[in-house]
Amino acid sequence: MLIGYARVSTEEQNLALQQDTLKQAGCSRIFTDHISGTKEMRPGLTEALSHLRKGDTLVVWRLDRLGRSLHHLIETVKDLQEKGVGFKSLTEAIDTTTSGGKLVFHIFGALAEFERELIRERTKAGLTAARSRGRTGGRRKALTYKQVQHLKQLAADPDNSVTEICKTFGISRMTFYRYLQAEQTNADSNS
């Protein structure tokens, strides 16, 4: 059985073109969504996937109607294949129930993996280059060394409240206690 899925991003857009094309392709049932493709929860897609049985084929007008990203698209089609369900994209002429369609989809998968590896390599290279220039990752410290020393002096005076000290440095109570605890830990480890 061919099950169709159609999606448009906004209420102003019309599903008619996709629905007509899916009907002409022989879809006996068509599920729809009026929602952005970036949204994880798509009720129409969830319902379509729940109706698919082994031997069925999920049909979409174009690849971008199904997946939020190439990675998501490949994962969705892998899940379908594991359940014995085929996938067909009409515009791109991809049909995973045929050997040619499987080949094209495996090439997409390899390209997506290649892209992820390139991103990973560029990220590592960028971090290494930043470290070589003396930059480290992570959030900047809220206070400088001198400010921490001043904070300790103020905290040692019982006339100063935690609230006043936090306002002075523009930090939260949690940050205040974290700095005091870090100083205490440093003092304990040095003794």
PDB file of C-alpha atoms in Angstrom, residues 12-14 19 43 45 58 66 75 104 143 153 159 164 168 182:
ATOM      1  CA  GLU A  12      -1.143  30.373   3.926  1.00  0.00           C
ATOM      2  CA  GLN A  13       0.512  27.727   1.766  1.00  0.00           C
ATOM      3  CA  ASN A  14      -1.607  25.182  -0.073  1.00  0.00           C
ATOM      4  CA  GLN A  19      -1.946  15.981  -2.563  1.00  0.00           C
ATOM      5  CA  PRO A  43       1.322  15.014  14.068  1.00  0.00           C
ATOM      6  CA  LEU A  45       3.936  12.463   9.969  1.00  0.00           C
ATOM      7  CA  LEU A  58       5.826   6.032   2.302  1.00  0.00           C
ATOM      8  CA  LEU A  66       9.927  14.565   5.119  1.00  0.00           C
ATOM      9  CA  GLU A  75      17.576   8.235   9.936  1.00  0.00           C
ATOM     10  CA  VAL A 104      21.032   6.676  -4.504  1.00  0.00           C
ATOM     11  CA  LEU A 143      35.516  38.054  37.934  1.00  0.00           C
ATOM     12  CA  GLN A 153      38.084  40.658  51.673  1.00  0.00           C
ATOM     13  CA  ASP A 159      29.267  43.892  58.201  1.00  0.00           C
ATOM     14  CA  GLU A 164      25.460  43.796  48.845  1.00  0.00           C
ATOM     15  CA  THR A 168      28.782  45.366  43.899  1.00  0.00           C
ATOM     16  CA  ALA A 182      36.989  27.576  44.794  1.00  0.00           C
TER      17      ALA A 182
END
